[in-house]
Short mmCIF file of C-alpha atoms in Angstrom, two decimals:
data_model
loop_
_atom_site.label_atom_id
_atom_site.label_comp_id
_atom_site.label_asym_id
_atom_site.label_seq_id
_atom_site.Cartn_x
_atom_site.Cartn_y
_atom_site.Cartn_z
CA ALA C 188 -8.06 -36.09 -37.92
CA GLN C 189 -5.07 -36.30 -40.19
CA SER C 190 -2.14 -38.12 -38.68
CA VAL C 191 1.07 -39.94 -39.42
CA SER C 192 1.88 -43.18 -37.63
CA GLN C 193 5.16 -44.93 -37.11
CA HIS C 194 4.64 -48.26 -35.42
CA ASN C 195 8.26 -49.18 -34.79
CA HIS C 196 9.42 -47.11 -31.86
CA HIS C 197 12.81 -48.68 -31.41
CA VAL C 198 14.68 -50.91 -33.83
CA ILE C 199 17.98 -52.62 -33.14
CA LEU C 200 19.95 -54.08 -36.04
CA SER C 201 23.41 -55.39 -36.70
CA GLU C 202 25.53 -53.81 -39.40
CA ALA C 203 24.74 -55.07 -42.91
CA ALA C 204 21.20 -56.02 -41.93
CA SER C 205 18.37 -54.71 -44.06
CA LEU C 206 16.09 -52.01 -42.72
CA GLU C 207 12.44 -51.24 -43.21
CA LEU C 208 10.67 -48.63 -41.10
CA GLY C 209 6.94 -48.34 -41.38
CA CYS C 210 4.99 -45.14 -41.91
CA ASN C 211 1.26 -44.81 -42.46
CA TYR C 212 -0.81 -41.70 -42.90
CA SER C 213 -4.51 -41.14 -42.52
CA TYR C 214 -5.87 -38.94 -45.27
CA GLY C 215 -7.70 -39.83 -48.42
CA GLY C 216 -6.58 -36.93 -50.55
CA THR C 217 -3.30 -35.82 -52.05
CA VAL C 218 -0.36 -36.08 -49.72
CA ASN C 219 3.28 -35.19 -49.89
CA LEU C 220 5.52 -37.40 -47.82
CA PHE C 221 8.92 -36.99 -46.27
CA TRP C 222 11.43 -38.83 -44.17
CA TYR C 223 13.67 -36.85 -41.86
CA VAL C 224 16.59 -38.15 -39.84
CA GLN C 225 17.98 -36.78 -36.59
CA TYR C 226 21.47 -37.94 -35.68
CA PRO C 227 22.41 -37.69 -32.01
CA GLY C 228 22.89 -34.06 -31.06
CA GLN C 229 21.97 -32.77 -34.49
CA HIS C 230 19.02 -31.18 -36.21
CA LEU C 231 16.37 -32.83 -38.33
CA GLN C 232 17.65 -33.41 -41.86
CA LEU C 233 15.70 -34.36 -44.95
CA LEU C 234 16.40 -37.89 -46.20
CA LEU C 235 13.95 -38.02 -49.07
CA LYS C 236 10.58 -36.78 -50.24
CA TYR C 237 7.69 -37.87 -52.43
CA PHE C 238 5.48 -35.41 -54.26
CA SER C 239 4.28 -37.29 -57.33
CA GLY C 240 5.49 -39.60 -60.10
CA ASP C 241 7.53 -42.71 -59.46
CA PRO C 242 6.35 -44.08 -56.12
CA LEU C 243 9.82 -45.42 -55.36
CA VAL C 244 11.97 -42.52 -54.30
CA LYS C 245 15.65 -42.58 -53.58
CA GLY C 246 17.26 -40.36 -51.01
CA ILE C 247 20.63 -39.70 -49.56
CA LYS C 248 22.92 -42.28 -47.96
CA GLY C 249 21.37 -45.23 -49.79
CA PHE C 250 17.88 -44.82 -48.35
CA GLU C 251 14.74 -45.28 -50.39
CA ALA C 252 11.04 -45.23 -49.69
CA GLU C 253 8.01 -46.54 -51.49
CA PHE C 254 4.67 -44.79 -51.62
CA ILE C 255 1.82 -47.31 -51.72
CA LYS C 256 -1.37 -45.33 -52.05
CA SER C 257 -3.68 -48.30 -51.47
CA LYS C 258 -2.00 -48.99 -48.14
CA PHE C 259 -1.57 -45.33 -47.13
CA SER C 260 2.06 -46.18 -46.52
CA PHE C 261 5.47 -44.69 -47.15
CA ASN C 262 7.98 -47.14 -45.71
CA LEU C 263 11.67 -46.35 -45.50
CA ARG C 264 14.18 -48.97 -46.57
CA LYS C 265 17.88 -49.51 -46.76
CA PRO C 266 19.38 -52.81 -47.95
CA SER C 267 22.42 -52.74 -45.66
CA VAL C 268 22.67 -50.48 -42.63
CA GLN C 269 25.84 -49.09 -41.14
CA TRP C 270 26.68 -48.09 -37.61
CA SER C 271 26.56 -44.46 -38.75
CA ASP C 272 22.85 -44.88 -39.51
CA THR C 273 22.13 -44.89 -35.80
CA ALA C 274 19.64 -42.06 -35.43
CA GLU C 275 15.99 -41.26 -35.00
CA TYR C 276 13.86 -41.32 -38.14
CA PHE C 277 10.71 -39.29 -38.58
CA CYS C 278 8.09 -39.70 -41.23
CA ALA C 279 6.15 -36.54 -42.09
CA ALA C 280 3.37 -35.48 -44.39
CA THR C 281 1.83 -32.32 -45.65
CA ILE C 282 -1.81 -32.95 -46.31
CA TYR C 283 -4.38 -30.38 -47.22
CA ASN C 284 -2.48 -27.54 -45.71
CA PHE C 285 0.86 -26.97 -47.35
CA ASN C 286 1.94 -24.83 -44.47
CA LYS C 287 1.87 -27.55 -41.87
CA PHE C 288 3.83 -30.75 -41.55
CA TYR C 289 2.42 -33.67 -39.60
CA PHE C 290 5.09 -35.82 -38.03
CA GLY C 291 5.09 -39.40 -36.87
CA SER C 292 6.34 -40.20 -33.40
CA GLY C 293 9.74 -41.27 -34.66
CA THR C 294 11.67 -44.53 -34.75
CA LYS C 295 14.95 -44.83 -32.95
CA LEU C 296 17.35 -47.00 -34.91
CA ASN C 297 20.32 -48.47 -33.11
CA VAL C 298 22.84 -50.22 -35.36
CA LYS C 299 25.32 -52.44 -33.56
CA PRO C 300 28.83 -52.55 -35.04
CA GLU S 120 25.38 -25.10 -46.90
CA PRO S 121 23.27 -22.45 -45.15
CA GLU S 122 21.69 -23.50 -41.89
CA VAL S 123 18.96 -22.45 -39.54
CA THR S 124 20.55 -21.49 -36.24
CA GLN S 125 18.88 -21.46 -32.86
CA THR S 126 19.97 -20.01 -29.56
CA PRO S 127 20.31 -20.93 -26.81
CA SER S 128 20.74 -24.67 -27.15
CA HIS S 129 19.40 -25.18 -23.63
CA GLN S 130 17.30 -22.84 -21.55
CA VAL S 131 16.28 -23.48 -17.96
CA THR S 132 13.63 -21.27 -16.47
CA GLN S 133 11.31 -21.19 -13.51
CA MET S 134 7.59 -21.62 -13.88
CA GLY S 135 5.88 -18.31 -14.55
CA GLN S 136 8.91 -16.68 -16.13
CA GLU S 137 9.04 -15.37 -19.66
CA VAL S 138 11.40 -16.94 -22.16
CA ILE S 139 12.41 -15.94 -25.65
CA LEU S 140 13.77 -18.53 -28.03
CA ARG S 141 15.74 -17.18 -30.93
CA CYS S 142 16.16 -18.39 -34.47
CA VAL S 143 17.97 -17.15 -37.53
CA PRO S 144 16.34 -18.71 -40.60
CA ILE S 145 18.14 -19.24 -43.88
CA SER S 146 18.53 -15.83 -45.43
CA ASN S 147 16.51 -16.24 -48.65
CA HIS S 148 13.69 -18.20 -47.04
CA LEU S 149 10.30 -16.60 -46.70
CA TYR S 150 8.33 -19.00 -44.50
CA PHE S 151 9.15 -19.61 -40.89
CA TYR S 152 7.88 -22.14 -38.43
CA TRP S 153 8.09 -23.25 -34.85
CA TYR S 154 7.60 -26.87 -33.90
CA ARG S 155 8.07 -28.53 -30.55
CA GLN S 156 8.72 -32.03 -29.31
CA ILE S 157 7.87 -33.00 -25.78
CA LEU S 158 10.13 -35.82 -24.66
CA GLY S 159 8.89 -39.11 -26.04
CA GLN S 160 6.15 -37.52 -28.13
CA LYS S 161 5.66 -36.39 -31.69
CA VAL S 162 7.08 -33.28 -33.27
CA GLU S 163 4.10 -30.90 -33.16
CA PHE S 164 3.37 -27.86 -35.27
CA LEU S 165 3.04 -24.61 -33.33
CA VAL S 166 2.92 -21.75 -35.79
CA SER S 167 3.84 -20.62 -39.28
CA PHE S 168 4.79 -17.09 -40.21
CA TYR S 169 4.95 -15.32 -43.55
CA ASN S 170 5.13 -11.72 -44.62
CA ASN S 171 5.40 -10.50 -41.05
CA GLU S 172 2.29 -12.18 -39.81
CA ILE S 173 1.11 -15.52 -38.50
CA SER S 174 -0.33 -17.58 -41.34
CA GLU S 175 -1.43 -20.50 -39.22
CA LYS S 176 -1.26 -21.64 -35.61
CA SER S 177 -2.17 -24.79 -33.77
CA GLU S 178 -4.35 -25.15 -30.71
CA ILE S 179 -1.16 -25.39 -28.66
CA PHE S 180 -0.23 -21.83 -29.65
CA ASP S 181 -2.42 -20.01 -27.16
CA ASP S 182 -2.20 -16.48 -25.80
CA GLN S 183 0.93 -17.35 -23.85
CA PHE S 184 2.85 -17.71 -27.08
CA SER S 185 3.87 -15.06 -29.56
CA VAL S 186 6.25 -14.83 -32.48
CA GLU S 187 8.08 -11.92 -33.92
CA ARG S 188 10.50 -11.09 -36.66
CA PRO S 189 12.05 -8.03 -35.07
CA ASP S 190 14.55 -7.42 -37.86
CA GLY S 191 15.50 -8.91 -41.19
CA SER S 192 17.19 -11.96 -39.77
CA ASN S 193 15.81 -13.09 -36.41
CA PHE S 194 12.61 -14.99 -35.75
CA THR S 195 11.66 -15.35 -32.10
CA LEU S 196 9.22 -17.39 -30.05
CA LYS S 197 8.15 -15.89 -26.75
CA ILE S 198 6.40 -17.74 -23.97
CA ARG S 199 5.02 -15.17 -21.55
CA SER S 200 4.47 -17.24 -18.43
CA THR S 201 6.01 -20.66 -18.71
CA LYS S 202 4.36 -23.78 -17.34
CA LEU S 203 5.91 -27.10 -16.48
CA GLU S 204 4.26 -28.65 -19.52
CA ASP S 205 6.08 -26.20 -21.80
CA SER S 206 9.26 -28.20 -21.22
CA ALA S 207 10.18 -29.52 -24.64
CA MET S 208 12.59 -29.24 -27.52
CA TYR S 209 11.58 -26.31 -29.68
CA PHE S 210 12.57 -26.41 -33.34
CA CYS S 211 12.63 -23.49 -35.68
CA ALA S 212 12.33 -24.21 -39.39
CA SER S 213 12.24 -22.25 -42.60
CA SER S 214 11.43 -22.90 -46.22
CA PRO S 215 11.78 -20.84 -49.37
CA ARG S 216 8.19 -21.36 -50.51
CA ALA S 217 4.88 -22.66 -49.24
CA ASP S 218 4.50 -25.37 -51.86
CA ASN S 219 5.62 -28.27 -49.73
CA SER S 220 9.23 -27.24 -49.94
CA PRO S 221 10.98 -29.37 -47.36
CA LEU S 222 11.57 -27.65 -44.09
CA HIS S 223 15.09 -26.79 -43.01
CA PHE S 224 15.34 -27.23 -39.27
CA GLY S 225 17.56 -25.72 -36.64
CA ASN S 226 19.23 -27.80 -33.94
CA GLY S 227 16.53 -26.95 -31.48
CA THR S 228 16.40 -25.31 -28.07
CA ARG S 229 15.76 -27.58 -25.14
CA LEU S 230 13.51 -25.68 -22.73
CA THR S 231 13.33 -26.95 -19.18
CA VAL S 232 10.75 -25.36 -16.90
CA THR S 233 11.26 -26.07 -13.21
#
């Protein structure tokens, strides 16, 4: 079955540290990939998306993600995190069915000031 | 920026009772969705809705669940007879098109079934 996996459930970093959150999907066909962020008490917001083209996509707030087809991965990165990046991050994919998003289990990021 | 709004933010109900969760999607969006997230688990797809009918539903969306767009603005999720395992955060989402347009989510309704 198609699925999206996030292996880091909880990440704790100090401010200015670099961030990489893993995301893998299981589907051999065309995928469209997304990262959403949920700040405490707020709704899910789109950080960035990949449909096609340049596999390195840049999103809001200095985040970027790289699509590596051979590894079925779409890892999220940020070179220097801030305390305000404390949130839960969800990777998601639409696979064969454009109407349905598959979400990973989320990664809670805690940035210490 | 337009938002998807959901009410109430928190609903507590007793097992066996009916609940209706309400959503107002973004006004020019055509596709509507309900997702849920049981505490500590993944965000799961429940149902998608387009042109006044369900376009897809998951195995979770059984006969206890129904959706409705009673007027031009609201989109509701009804659970007829709630069970303890229905306790979750329910997210409404909308998108302007079906072509992988990113979903715009509401803040969610936390449903607690006691």
